[in-house]
Coordinates of C-alpha atoms and ligand atoms in Angstrom, one line a residue:
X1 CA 15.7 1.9 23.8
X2 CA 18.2 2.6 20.8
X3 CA 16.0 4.2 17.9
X4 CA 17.1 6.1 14.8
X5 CA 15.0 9.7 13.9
X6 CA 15.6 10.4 9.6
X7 CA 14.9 13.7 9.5
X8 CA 15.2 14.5 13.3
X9 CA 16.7 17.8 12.5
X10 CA 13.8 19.0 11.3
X11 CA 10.4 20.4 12.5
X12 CA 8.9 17.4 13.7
X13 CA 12.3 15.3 14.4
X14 CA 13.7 17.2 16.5
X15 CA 10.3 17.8 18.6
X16 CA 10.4 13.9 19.1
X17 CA 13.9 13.9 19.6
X18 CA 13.5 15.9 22.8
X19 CA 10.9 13.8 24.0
X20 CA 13.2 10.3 23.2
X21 CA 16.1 12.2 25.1
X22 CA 13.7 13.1 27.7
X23 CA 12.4 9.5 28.3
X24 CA 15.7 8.0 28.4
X25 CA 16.1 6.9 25.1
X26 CA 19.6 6.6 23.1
X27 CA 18.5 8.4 19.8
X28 CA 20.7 7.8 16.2
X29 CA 19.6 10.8 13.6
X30 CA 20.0 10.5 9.7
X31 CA 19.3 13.8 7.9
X32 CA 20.7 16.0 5.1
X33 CA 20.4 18.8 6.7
X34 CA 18.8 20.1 3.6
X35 CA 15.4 21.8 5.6
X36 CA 16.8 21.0 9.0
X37 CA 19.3 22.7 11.1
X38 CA 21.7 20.5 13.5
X39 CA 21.2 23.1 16.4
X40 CA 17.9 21.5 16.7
X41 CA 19.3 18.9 18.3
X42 CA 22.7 19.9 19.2
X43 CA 24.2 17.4 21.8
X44 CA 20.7 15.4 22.0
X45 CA 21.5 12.5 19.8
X46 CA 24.6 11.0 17.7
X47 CA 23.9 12.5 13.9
X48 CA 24.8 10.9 11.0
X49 CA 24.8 13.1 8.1
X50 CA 23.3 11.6 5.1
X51 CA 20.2 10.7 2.5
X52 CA 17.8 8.2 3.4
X53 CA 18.1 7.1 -0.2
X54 CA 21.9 6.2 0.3
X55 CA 21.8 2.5 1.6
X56 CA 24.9 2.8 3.3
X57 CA 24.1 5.9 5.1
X58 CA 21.0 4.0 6.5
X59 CA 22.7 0.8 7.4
X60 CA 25.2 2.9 9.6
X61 CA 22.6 4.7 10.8
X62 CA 20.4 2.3 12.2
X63 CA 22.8 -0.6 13.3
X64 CA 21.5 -1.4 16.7
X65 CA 18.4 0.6 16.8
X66 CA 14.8 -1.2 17.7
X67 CA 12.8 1.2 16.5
X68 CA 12.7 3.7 13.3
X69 CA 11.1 6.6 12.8
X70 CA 11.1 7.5 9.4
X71 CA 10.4 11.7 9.2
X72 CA 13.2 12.9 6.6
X73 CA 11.1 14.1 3.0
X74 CA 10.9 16.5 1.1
X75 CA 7.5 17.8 2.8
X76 CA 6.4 20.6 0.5
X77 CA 3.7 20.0 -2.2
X78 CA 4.9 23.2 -4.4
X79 CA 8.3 21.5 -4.6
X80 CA 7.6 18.1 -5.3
X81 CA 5.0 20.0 -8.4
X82 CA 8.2 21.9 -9.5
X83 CA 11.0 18.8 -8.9
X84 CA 9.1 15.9 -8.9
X85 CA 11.8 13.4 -9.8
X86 CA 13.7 14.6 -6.5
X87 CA 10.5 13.8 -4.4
X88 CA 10.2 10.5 -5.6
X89 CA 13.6 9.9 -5.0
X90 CA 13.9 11.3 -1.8
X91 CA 10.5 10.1 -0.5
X92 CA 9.4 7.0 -2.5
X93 CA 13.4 5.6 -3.2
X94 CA 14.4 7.2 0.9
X95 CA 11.1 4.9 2.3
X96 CA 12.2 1.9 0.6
X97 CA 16.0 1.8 1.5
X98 CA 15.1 2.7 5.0
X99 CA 12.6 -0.4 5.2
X100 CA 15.2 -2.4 3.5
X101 CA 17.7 -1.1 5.9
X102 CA 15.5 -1.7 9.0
X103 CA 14.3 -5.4 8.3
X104 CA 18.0 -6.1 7.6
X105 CA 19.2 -4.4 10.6
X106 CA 16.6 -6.7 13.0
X107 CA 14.7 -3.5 13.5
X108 CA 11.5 -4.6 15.2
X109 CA 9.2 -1.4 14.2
X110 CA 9.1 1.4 11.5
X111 CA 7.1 4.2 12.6
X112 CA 6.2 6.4 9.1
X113 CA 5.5 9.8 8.5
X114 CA 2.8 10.1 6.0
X115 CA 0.4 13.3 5.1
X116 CA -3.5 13.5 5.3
X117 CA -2.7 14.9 1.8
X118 CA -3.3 11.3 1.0
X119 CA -6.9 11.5 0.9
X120 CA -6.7 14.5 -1.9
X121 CA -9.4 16.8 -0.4
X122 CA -11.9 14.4 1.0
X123 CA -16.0 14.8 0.7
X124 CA -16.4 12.8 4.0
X125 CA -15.9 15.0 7.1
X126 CA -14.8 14.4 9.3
X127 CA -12.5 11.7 7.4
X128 CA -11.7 8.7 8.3
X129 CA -9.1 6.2 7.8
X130 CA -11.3 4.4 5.1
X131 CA -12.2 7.4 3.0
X132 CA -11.0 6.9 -0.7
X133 CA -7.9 8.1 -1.3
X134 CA -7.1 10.0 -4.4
X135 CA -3.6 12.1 -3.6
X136 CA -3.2 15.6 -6.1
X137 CA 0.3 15.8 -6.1
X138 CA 3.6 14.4 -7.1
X139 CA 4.8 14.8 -2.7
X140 CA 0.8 13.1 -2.0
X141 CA 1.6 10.5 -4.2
X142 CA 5.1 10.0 -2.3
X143 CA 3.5 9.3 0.7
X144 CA 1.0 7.0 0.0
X145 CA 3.5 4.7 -2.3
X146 CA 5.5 5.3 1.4
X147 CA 2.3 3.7 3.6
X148 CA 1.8 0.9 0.5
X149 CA 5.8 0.1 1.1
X150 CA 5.4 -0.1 4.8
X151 CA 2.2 -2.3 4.8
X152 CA 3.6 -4.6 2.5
X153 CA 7.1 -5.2 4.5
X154 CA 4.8 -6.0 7.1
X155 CA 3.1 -9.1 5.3
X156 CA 5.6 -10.1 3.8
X157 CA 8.7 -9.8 5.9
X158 CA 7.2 -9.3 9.1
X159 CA 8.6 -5.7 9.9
X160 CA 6.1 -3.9 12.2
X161 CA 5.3 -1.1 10.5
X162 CA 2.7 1.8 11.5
X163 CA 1.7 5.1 8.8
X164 CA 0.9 8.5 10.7
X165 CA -1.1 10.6 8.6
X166 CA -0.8 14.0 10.0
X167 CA -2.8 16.9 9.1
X168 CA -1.1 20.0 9.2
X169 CA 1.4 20.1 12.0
X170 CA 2.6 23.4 13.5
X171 CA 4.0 24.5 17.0
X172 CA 8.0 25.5 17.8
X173 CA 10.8 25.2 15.6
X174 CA 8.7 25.0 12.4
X175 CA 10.1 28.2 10.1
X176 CA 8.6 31.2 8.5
X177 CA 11.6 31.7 6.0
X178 CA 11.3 29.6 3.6
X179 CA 9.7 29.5 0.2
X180 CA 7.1 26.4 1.2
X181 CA 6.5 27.9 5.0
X182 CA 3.2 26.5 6.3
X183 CA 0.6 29.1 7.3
X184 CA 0.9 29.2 10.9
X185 CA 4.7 30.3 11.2
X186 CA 3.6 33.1 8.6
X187 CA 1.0 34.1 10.2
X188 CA 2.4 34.4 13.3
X189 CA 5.9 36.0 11.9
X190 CA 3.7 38.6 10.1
X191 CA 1.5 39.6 13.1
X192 CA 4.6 39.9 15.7
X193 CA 6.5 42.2 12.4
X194 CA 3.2 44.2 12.8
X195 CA 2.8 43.8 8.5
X196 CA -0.6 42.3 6.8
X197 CA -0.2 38.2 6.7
X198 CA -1.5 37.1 3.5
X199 CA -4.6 35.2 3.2
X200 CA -5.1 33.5 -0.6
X201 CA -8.8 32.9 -1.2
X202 CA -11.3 33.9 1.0
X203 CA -10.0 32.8 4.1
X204 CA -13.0 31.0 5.1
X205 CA -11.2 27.5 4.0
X206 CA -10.4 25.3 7.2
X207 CA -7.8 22.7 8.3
X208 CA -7.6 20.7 11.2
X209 CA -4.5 21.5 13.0
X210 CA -2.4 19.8 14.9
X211 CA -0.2 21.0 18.0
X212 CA 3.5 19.1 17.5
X213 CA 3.9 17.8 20.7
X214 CA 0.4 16.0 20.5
X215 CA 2.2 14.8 16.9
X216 CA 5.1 13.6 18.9
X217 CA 2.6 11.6 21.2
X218 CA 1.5 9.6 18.6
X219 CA 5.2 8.9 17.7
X220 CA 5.6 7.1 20.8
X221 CA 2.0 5.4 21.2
X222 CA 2.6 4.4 17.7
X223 CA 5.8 3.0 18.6
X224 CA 4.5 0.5 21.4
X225 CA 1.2 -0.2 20.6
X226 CA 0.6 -3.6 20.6
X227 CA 1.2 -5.1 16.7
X228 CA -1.8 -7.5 16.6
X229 CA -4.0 -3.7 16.3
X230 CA -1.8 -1.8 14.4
X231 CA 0.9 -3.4 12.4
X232 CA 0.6 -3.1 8.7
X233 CA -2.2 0.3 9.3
X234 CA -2.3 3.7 8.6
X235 CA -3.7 6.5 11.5
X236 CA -5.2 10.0 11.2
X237 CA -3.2 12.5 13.6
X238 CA -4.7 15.8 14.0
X239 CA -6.6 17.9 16.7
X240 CA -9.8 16.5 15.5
X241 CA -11.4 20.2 15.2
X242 CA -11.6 22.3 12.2
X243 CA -11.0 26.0 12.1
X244 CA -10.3 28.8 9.1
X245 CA -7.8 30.8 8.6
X246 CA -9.8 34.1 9.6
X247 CA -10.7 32.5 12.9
X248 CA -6.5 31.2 13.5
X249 CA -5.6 35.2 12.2
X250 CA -8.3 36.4 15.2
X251 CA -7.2 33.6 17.7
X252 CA -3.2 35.0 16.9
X253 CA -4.3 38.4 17.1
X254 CA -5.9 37.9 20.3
X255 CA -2.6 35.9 21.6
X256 CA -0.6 38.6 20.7
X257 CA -2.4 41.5 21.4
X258 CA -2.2 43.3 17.8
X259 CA -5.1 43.8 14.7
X260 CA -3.2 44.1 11.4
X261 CA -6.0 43.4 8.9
X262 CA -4.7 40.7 6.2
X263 CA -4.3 41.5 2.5
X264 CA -6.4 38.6 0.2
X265 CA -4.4 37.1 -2.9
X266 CA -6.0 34.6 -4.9
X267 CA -6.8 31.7 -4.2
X268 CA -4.1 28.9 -4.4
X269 CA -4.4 26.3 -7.4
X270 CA -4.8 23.0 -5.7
X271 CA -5.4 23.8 -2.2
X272 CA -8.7 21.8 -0.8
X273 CA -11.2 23.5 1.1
X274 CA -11.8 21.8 4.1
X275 CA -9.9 18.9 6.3
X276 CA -11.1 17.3 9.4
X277 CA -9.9 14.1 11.0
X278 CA -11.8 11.6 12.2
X279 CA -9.4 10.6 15.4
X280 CA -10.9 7.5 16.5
X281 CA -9.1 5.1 15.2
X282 CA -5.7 5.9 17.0
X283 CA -7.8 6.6 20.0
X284 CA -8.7 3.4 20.0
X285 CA -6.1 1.0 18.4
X286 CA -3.1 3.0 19.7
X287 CA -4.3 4.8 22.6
X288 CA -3.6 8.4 21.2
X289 CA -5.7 11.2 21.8
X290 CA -4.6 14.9 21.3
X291 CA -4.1 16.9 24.6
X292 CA -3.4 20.2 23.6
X293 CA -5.6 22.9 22.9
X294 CA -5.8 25.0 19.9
X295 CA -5.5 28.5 21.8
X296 CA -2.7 27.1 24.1
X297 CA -1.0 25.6 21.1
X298 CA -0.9 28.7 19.5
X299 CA 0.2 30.5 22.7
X300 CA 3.1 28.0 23.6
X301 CA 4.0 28.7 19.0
X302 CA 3.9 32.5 19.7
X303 CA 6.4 32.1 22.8
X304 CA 8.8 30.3 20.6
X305 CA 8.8 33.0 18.1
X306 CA 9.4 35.5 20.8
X307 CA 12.2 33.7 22.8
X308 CA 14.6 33.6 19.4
X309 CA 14.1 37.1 18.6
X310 CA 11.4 37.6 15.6
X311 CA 12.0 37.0 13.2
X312 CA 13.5 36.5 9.6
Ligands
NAD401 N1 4.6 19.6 9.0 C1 3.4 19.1 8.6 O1 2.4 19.7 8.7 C2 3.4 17.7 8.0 C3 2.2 17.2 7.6 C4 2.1 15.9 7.0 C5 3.2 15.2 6.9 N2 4.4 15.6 7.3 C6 5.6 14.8 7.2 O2 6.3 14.8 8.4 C7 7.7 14.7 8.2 C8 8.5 15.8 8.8 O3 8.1 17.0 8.3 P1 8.5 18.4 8.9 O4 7.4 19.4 8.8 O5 9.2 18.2 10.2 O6 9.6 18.9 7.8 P2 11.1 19.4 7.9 O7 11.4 19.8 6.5 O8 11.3 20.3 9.0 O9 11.9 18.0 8.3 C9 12.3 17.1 7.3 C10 13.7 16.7 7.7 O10 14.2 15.7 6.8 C11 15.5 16.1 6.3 N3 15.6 15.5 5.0 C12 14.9 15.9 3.9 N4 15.2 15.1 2.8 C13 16.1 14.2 3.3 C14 16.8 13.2 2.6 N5 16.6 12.9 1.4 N6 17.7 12.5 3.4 C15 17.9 12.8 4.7 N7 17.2 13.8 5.4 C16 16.3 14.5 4.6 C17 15.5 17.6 6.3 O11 16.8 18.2 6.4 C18 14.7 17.9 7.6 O12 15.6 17.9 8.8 C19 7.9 14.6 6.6 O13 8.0 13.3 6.2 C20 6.6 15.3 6.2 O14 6.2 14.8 4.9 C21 4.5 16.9 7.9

């Protein structure tokens, strides 16, 4: 199978890059390079460098490809608050050229990357698909215009299309140097440094976590479940269980075999309080269930840290 990866030099991309490789696939990747790093997936996959709002970029990209999976966005909320313009462009105009691309191409499925940010700090936990969905940011707001597009090009033009709503992703390869790093690589990059990682609020807020190689697995259930269950819909990815951040700092700490108590900053503006998937709807429509453990995801992140070296 011939599929293209937008944003496979990234985080997530290049995770299910590896496991396309590894299945035999012939794997196409369109990214800018602008989070991502092409040593990611150095000699896995033919890479075309490019935007996924540049039409032509796209129609190279995915000529001959049966399947797309759409990753490349800007993914941090704090930058799509501070260039919000760019986001849209990127993640609203990049989604729209690539299904335009696609159902041109003869592409028979777009597999989409969308963000549990959608629900906008939900009352209902654990949340499921059907909760109301009120996003809180310019990059939430991206994403769900993103699932709207893709559900649309389904009725109307017949392009299988399936929305992944993951909730906060983490495992190797994902980077604590960066302005927008996600807790986990902090965390983690702190600990093995032997400095305080920084906790804003009380620490006692929680997110459901989920290992990348279980997000990767819904990648490729996602990309051959049967279309009559999930064409046209929108799936919860996650671990399914909820933990804070002081019980992720004593799980790391445990992993690693270090105490460095955290310093507390305040609170940060927007950040919700709790997430929690409900995971039964891509149990049951496209036979994905996560396999990996918390502890053992955290273990296999911590490894990956330690291989390249720690740290910055
Ligand atoms: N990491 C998470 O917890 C998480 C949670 C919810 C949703 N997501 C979504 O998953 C996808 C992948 O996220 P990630 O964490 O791997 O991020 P990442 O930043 O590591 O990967 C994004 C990739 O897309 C590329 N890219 C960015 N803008 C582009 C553009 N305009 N044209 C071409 N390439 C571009 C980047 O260079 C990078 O390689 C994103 O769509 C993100 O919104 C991630």
């Amino acid at each position: 199978m011939r599929a293209l990866v937008t944003g496979g030099a990234g985080f997530i991309g290049s995770n299910l890059v590896g496991a396309l490789v590894d299945a035999g696939g012939d794997v196409v990747v369109l990214d800018d390079l602008s989070t991502g790093f092409a040593e990611n997936i150095a000699g896995a996959a033919t890479v075309v460098e490019g935007e996924v709002s540049d039409p032509d970029a796209v129609a190279r990209a995915v000529a001959g490809c049966e399947i797309v999976f759409h990753l490349a966005a800007h993914r941090a909320v704090l930058r799509s608050v501070e260039q919000p313009l760019e986001t849209d462009r990127a993640n609203v105009g990049g989604t729209l050229t690539v299904l335009v691309a696609a159902r041109d191409a003869g592409a028979r499925r777009v597999v989409y990357a969308s963000s549990s940010s959608v629900y906008g700090g939900a009352e209902q936990l654990p949340t499921p698909e059907t909760a109301p969905l009120l996003p809180r940011s310019p990059y939430a707001v991206s994403k769900l215009a993103g699932e709207h597009y893709c559900r649309v090009f389904w009725e109307l033009f017949g392009l299988e299309t399936v929305a992944l709503r993951y909730f906060n992703v983490y495992g190797p390869r994902q980077r604590p140097d960066s302005r927008y790093a996600a807790v986990i690589p902090l965390f983690v990059d702190a600990l093995l440094r032997g400095v305080p990682p920084e906790v804003h609020g009380d620490g006692l807020q929680s997110r459901d976590f989920t290992f990348v190689a279980d997000a990767v697995a819904a990648n490729l259930r996602a990309a051959e479940a049967p279309a009559r269950r999930c064409a046209g819909r929108a799936y919860n990815v996650a671990g399914g269980a909820a933990y804070s951040l002081l019980d992720l700092l004593a799980i790391l700490e445990r992993i690693i075999g270090v105490g460095v108590p955290p310093s507390f900053a305040a609170p940060r503006a927007g950040d919700v309080r709790h997430t929690q998937a409900d995971i039964g709807a891509a149990a049951a429509e496209l036979g994905h269930r996560p396999s990996v453990s918390f502890e053992e995801g955290l273990a296999r992140t911590v490894e990956w840290f330690r291989a390249r070296g720690v740290s910055r």
